[in-house]
Coordinates of C-alpha atoms in Angstrom, one line a residue:
M1 CA 18.4 -189.4 63.3
T2 CA 18.8 -191.0 59.9
A3 CA 15.4 -192.4 58.7
I4 CA 15.2 -194.8 55.8
H5 CA 11.9 -196.3 54.7
P6 CA 11.8 -200.1 54.5
S7 CA 10.8 -200.0 50.8
A8 CA 13.8 -197.9 49.8
Q9 CA 16.6 -199.7 48.0
I10 CA 20.1 -198.6 49.2
A11 CA 22.9 -200.4 47.3
E12 CA 25.9 -201.6 49.1
G13 CA 28.7 -199.0 49.0
A14 CA 26.4 -195.9 49.1
S15 CA 27.3 -193.4 51.7
I16 CA 24.5 -192.0 53.8
G17 CA 25.2 -189.1 56.2
A18 CA 23.7 -188.2 59.6
G19 CA 20.1 -187.1 59.7
V20 CA 19.3 -188.1 56.2
R21 CA 15.7 -189.0 55.4
I22 CA 15.0 -191.4 52.6
G23 CA 11.3 -192.0 51.9
P24 CA 9.4 -194.8 50.2
F25 CA 10.6 -196.5 47.0
C26 CA 13.8 -194.5 46.5
A27 CA 16.6 -196.2 44.7
I28 CA 20.2 -195.2 45.7
G29 CA 23.2 -196.5 43.7
P30 CA 26.4 -197.9 45.1
E31 CA 28.5 -194.9 44.3
A32 CA 26.1 -192.3 45.6
V33 CA 26.9 -190.0 48.5
I34 CA 24.0 -188.5 50.5
E35 CA 25.3 -185.8 52.8
D36 CA 24.1 -184.9 56.3
G37 CA 20.5 -183.7 56.6
A38 CA 19.5 -184.3 53.0
E39 CA 16.0 -185.6 52.3
L40 CA 14.7 -187.7 49.4
V41 CA 10.9 -187.6 49.8
S42 CA 9.9 -190.7 47.8
H43 CA 10.4 -192.4 44.4
V44 CA 13.7 -190.7 43.9
V45 CA 16.5 -192.3 41.8
V46 CA 20.1 -191.4 42.6
D47 CA 22.5 -193.2 40.2
G48 CA 26.2 -193.2 39.4
A49 CA 28.9 -191.2 41.2
T50 CA 26.4 -188.7 42.5
R51 CA 26.7 -186.4 45.5
I52 CA 23.6 -184.9 47.1
G53 CA 24.7 -181.9 49.3
A54 CA 23.9 -181.4 52.9
G55 CA 20.4 -180.2 53.6
A56 CA 19.2 -180.7 50.0
K57 CA 15.7 -181.8 49.4
V58 CA 14.5 -183.9 46.4
L59 CA 10.8 -184.5 45.8
P60 CA 9.1 -187.5 44.1
F61 CA 10.0 -188.9 40.8
A62 CA 13.2 -186.9 40.4
S63 CA 16.2 -188.6 38.8
I64 CA 19.7 -187.5 39.6
G65 CA 22.9 -188.8 38.1
T66 CA 21.5 -191.1 35.5
P67 CA 23.5 -191.5 32.2
P68 CA 23.7 -188.6 29.7
Q69 CA 21.6 -188.6 26.6
D70 CA 24.7 -188.6 24.5
T71 CA 25.2 -191.3 21.8
K72 CA 29.0 -191.1 22.4
Y73 CA 28.7 -192.1 26.0
K74 CA 29.7 -195.7 26.7
G75 CA 29.5 -195.8 30.5
E76 CA 32.8 -194.0 31.2
P77 CA 33.1 -192.8 34.9
T78 CA 31.7 -189.3 35.2
R79 CA 30.0 -187.5 38.1
C80 CA 27.0 -185.4 39.2
E81 CA 26.7 -183.0 42.1
L82 CA 23.7 -181.3 43.7
G83 CA 24.7 -178.5 46.0
A84 CA 23.8 -178.0 49.7
R85 CA 20.3 -176.7 50.5
S86 CA 19.1 -177.0 47.0
L87 CA 15.5 -177.9 46.3
V88 CA 14.6 -180.3 43.5
R89 CA 10.9 -180.6 42.7
E90 CA 8.8 -183.3 41.1
G91 CA 10.0 -185.0 38.0
V92 CA 13.3 -183.1 37.6
T93 CA 16.1 -184.9 35.7
I94 CA 19.8 -184.1 36.2
H95 CA 22.2 -186.2 34.1
R96 CA 25.7 -187.0 35.0
A97 CA 28.5 -185.7 32.7
S98 CA 29.7 -187.1 29.4
V99 CA 33.4 -187.7 28.5
G100 CA 33.4 -184.6 26.2
G101 CA 33.1 -182.1 29.1
G102 CA 34.7 -181.6 32.4
G103 CA 33.6 -184.9 33.8
V104 CA 31.0 -183.4 36.1
T105 CA 27.4 -182.0 36.0
R106 CA 27.1 -179.6 38.9
V107 CA 24.1 -177.8 40.4
G108 CA 25.3 -175.2 43.0
A109 CA 24.1 -174.5 46.5
G110 CA 20.7 -173.0 47.3
C111 CA 19.3 -173.6 43.9
M112 CA 15.6 -174.3 43.1
L113 CA 14.7 -176.6 40.2
M114 CA 10.9 -176.6 39.7
A115 CA 8.8 -179.5 38.4
Q116 CA 9.9 -181.3 35.3
A117 CA 13.0 -179.1 34.7
H118 CA 15.9 -180.9 32.8
V119 CA 19.6 -180.3 33.4
A120 CA 21.6 -182.2 30.7
H121 CA 25.1 -183.6 30.9
D122 CA 28.1 -181.4 31.7
C123 CA 25.9 -178.4 32.7
I124 CA 27.3 -176.2 35.5
L125 CA 24.8 -174.1 37.5
G126 CA 26.1 -171.6 40.0
D127 CA 24.6 -170.9 43.5
G128 CA 21.1 -169.6 43.9
V129 CA 19.9 -170.4 40.3
I130 CA 16.2 -170.9 39.8
L131 CA 14.8 -173.0 37.0
A132 CA 11.0 -172.7 36.7
N133 CA 8.8 -175.5 35.5
N134 CA 9.8 -177.3 32.4
V135 CA 13.0 -175.4 31.7
M136 CA 15.3 -177.4 29.4
L137 CA 19.0 -177.0 29.5
G138 CA 21.0 -178.7 26.7
G139 CA 24.4 -180.2 27.3
H140 CA 27.4 -178.1 28.5
V141 CA 25.3 -175.1 29.5
H142 CA 26.8 -172.8 32.1
V143 CA 24.5 -170.7 34.3
G144 CA 25.8 -168.0 36.6
D145 CA 24.9 -167.4 40.2
G146 CA 21.4 -166.1 40.9
A147 CA 20.2 -166.4 37.3
F148 CA 16.4 -167.0 36.8
L149 CA 15.0 -169.0 33.9
G150 CA 11.2 -168.7 33.4
G151 CA 8.9 -171.7 32.7
G152 CA 9.4 -173.6 29.5
A153 CA 12.6 -171.8 28.5
A154 CA 14.8 -173.9 26.3
V155 CA 18.6 -173.3 26.2
H156 CA 20.8 -174.6 23.4
Q157 CA 23.9 -176.7 24.3
T158 CA 27.1 -174.8 25.1
V159 CA 25.3 -171.5 25.9
R160 CA 26.6 -169.4 28.8
I161 CA 24.1 -167.4 30.9
G162 CA 25.7 -164.7 33.1
R163 CA 25.3 -164.0 36.7
L164 CA 21.8 -162.6 37.7
A165 CA 20.6 -162.9 34.2
M166 CA 16.8 -163.3 33.7
V167 CA 15.2 -165.4 30.9
S168 CA 11.5 -165.0 30.2
G169 CA 9.2 -168.0 30.1
L170 CA 9.1 -169.9 26.8
A171 CA 12.2 -168.2 25.5
G172 CA 14.5 -170.0 23.1
V173 CA 18.0 -169.2 24.0
T174 CA 20.6 -170.0 21.3
N175 CA 23.3 -167.5 22.2
D176 CA 25.2 -166.3 25.3
I177 CA 23.4 -163.9 27.7
P178 CA 25.7 -161.4 29.5
P179 CA 25.5 -160.9 33.3
F180 CA 22.4 -159.1 34.4
G181 CA 20.8 -159.3 31.0
Y182 CA 17.1 -159.8 30.5
V183 CA 16.0 -161.8 27.4
F184 CA 12.7 -162.4 25.8
G185 CA 11.2 -164.3 22.9
L186 CA 12.0 -167.0 20.3
P187 CA 14.7 -166.6 19.4
A188 CA 15.6 -164.8 22.6
R189 CA 16.6 -161.1 22.3
L190 CA 18.3 -158.9 24.9
V191 CA 15.6 -156.4 25.9
G192 CA 17.0 -154.9 29.2
F193 CA 18.7 -155.8 32.4
N194 CA 17.6 -157.3 35.7
K195 CA 17.3 -154.1 37.8
V196 CA 15.2 -155.7 40.5
G197 CA 17.6 -158.6 41.0
L198 CA 20.5 -156.3 41.3
L199 CA 18.7 -154.1 43.8
R200 CA 17.9 -157.1 45.9
R201 CA 21.6 -158.0 46.1
G202 CA 22.8 -154.6 47.2
A203 CA 23.5 -152.7 44.0
S204 CA 23.2 -148.9 44.4
R205 CA 21.1 -146.6 42.4
D206 CA 24.3 -145.0 41.0
Q207 CA 25.5 -148.4 39.9
L208 CA 22.2 -149.0 38.1
R209 CA 22.4 -145.7 36.3
T210 CA 26.0 -146.5 35.2
L211 CA 24.8 -150.0 34.1
R212 CA 22.0 -148.4 32.0
L213 CA 24.5 -146.1 30.3
A214 CA 26.8 -149.0 29.6
N215 CA 24.0 -151.2 28.2
A216 CA 23.0 -148.4 25.9
L217 CA 26.6 -148.0 24.7
L218 CA 27.2 -151.7 24.2
F219 CA 23.9 -152.9 22.8
K220 CA 22.0 -149.9 21.3
D221 CA 24.5 -147.3 20.0
P222 CA 25.7 -147.4 16.4
G223 CA 29.2 -148.3 15.4
E224 CA 31.5 -151.3 15.5
F225 CA 30.9 -153.5 18.5
A226 CA 34.6 -154.1 19.3
A227 CA 35.1 -150.3 19.4
R228 CA 32.1 -149.8 21.7
L229 CA 33.3 -152.6 24.0
Q230 CA 36.7 -150.9 24.3
Q231 CA 35.1 -147.6 24.9
A232 CA 33.0 -149.0 27.8
A233 CA 36.1 -150.7 29.3
E234 CA 38.0 -147.3 29.3
R235 CA 35.0 -145.2 30.4
W236 CA 34.1 -147.3 33.5
P237 CA 37.4 -149.0 34.6
D238 CA 36.4 -149.0 38.3
E239 CA 32.7 -150.1 37.9
P240 CA 32.7 -153.8 38.8
L241 CA 29.3 -154.5 37.2
V242 CA 30.3 -153.1 33.8
Q243 CA 33.7 -154.8 34.0
E244 CA 32.0 -158.1 34.7
I245 CA 29.9 -157.8 31.5
I246 CA 33.1 -156.9 29.5
A247 CA 35.0 -159.9 30.9
F248 CA 32.1 -162.2 30.1
I249 CA 32.1 -161.0 26.5
R250 CA 35.8 -161.2 26.1
D251 CA 36.1 -164.7 27.6
P252 CA 38.4 -166.6 25.2
D253 CA 36.6 -169.9 25.9
R254 CA 33.2 -168.6 24.7
R255 CA 31.8 -170.9 22.1
R256 CA 28.7 -169.1 21.0
Q257 CA 27.8 -165.6 19.8
L258 CA 26.3 -163.0 22.1
V259 CA 22.6 -162.7 22.2
R260 CA 21.3 -159.9 19.9
P261 CA 19.5 -156.9 21.2
G262 CA 15.8 -156.4 20.6
R263 CA 12.8 -154.6 21.8
M264 CA 9.5 -155.7 23.3
T265 CA 6.3 -154.4 21.9
A266 CA 3.7 -153.0 24.3
P267 CA 1.5 -156.2 24.6
E268 CA 4.6 -158.2 25.4
L269 CA 5.9 -156.1 28.2
G270 CA 4.5 -157.8 31.2
G271 CA 6.9 -156.9 34.1
V272 CA 9.4 -155.0 32.0
D273 CA 9.8 -151.2 31.9
E274 CA 9.2 -150.3 28.2
E275 CA 11.6 -147.3 28.2
N276 CA 14.5 -148.9 30.1
G277 CA 13.9 -152.6 29.6
E278 CA 14.2 -153.4 33.3
G279 CA 13.3 -156.9 34.3
Q280 CA 11.0 -157.4 37.3

C-alpha cells in the first residue's frame, strides 16, 4: 500500500503510484510523477517536471529536478528523469535540463549515485552507472551504460564517457573517454581498459586479447592517429568491442577531443596491472 508520512508536502497535481513510500518532510512538486514502488526516505525534494522510476529509492536530503545552475535559464519547461530501481544516496543533486540541451536530464535504470554526487543539467546517464561519493558532472555530460566513476572525480561539461569505462577517484576528466577505457589522474589520462568489468559482463578471453591489441594500436603505436584508426577498423571488422570504440571516436556529434594516453607510475598503480593497464 502507498504510505505517505503526515509531514510530507505533496502538491496538488503530483502523480503518486501504487506502493509508493514517502517519508517525513519530503516536498513533492505539482508536476512530479512518482512511479509504483518508489521510496523517498525523508527530507527529499522532487521539483519540476520530474519522473521517479518504479522501484527507485532516494535517501535523505537528495534534491531531484531543481532548476539548472545555468545563468541563461529563465524557467523554461524542461524535464528530469530517474530510472527504475536506481538508488540515490544522501545529499545527491540532480538538476533538470536547460534550454540549450535536449530538454531532459536523465539517469538510467539500475544506477547508484552515492552520497553528495552531483548530476548537472542536460546530463544523460545510461543504465547501471555508478557514481561514487562526491562525483561532479558538469552540464551536458553523457555517461555510457555500466560506467564507474570513482570518488571525487570531476567531469567537464560536454564530455562523453563510453560504456563500461572506469574513472579513478579524484580524476579530472576534460576529454572524452572511449568505451572500456580506464583513466587516472589530473588531468585524466588513458592508462588501460576495464578488463574486470568486461569479464563480469560476459566478454571472452579471446575478445580481451583482441581488445588489448587494438588498444595498443590505437593509443600506443607511433604514426598518424587517423591511419591507425582506419587500420584497426579494417583489421577487426567483426569484433564488436573494437568496432564500438571506433564508432565512439568517429561520432560526428563529438564536441571534445579524445583523452590522451598516459602511464601510471608504480606507487600509483593500486588495482591496475602495470604491464597491461587493466582496471580492477
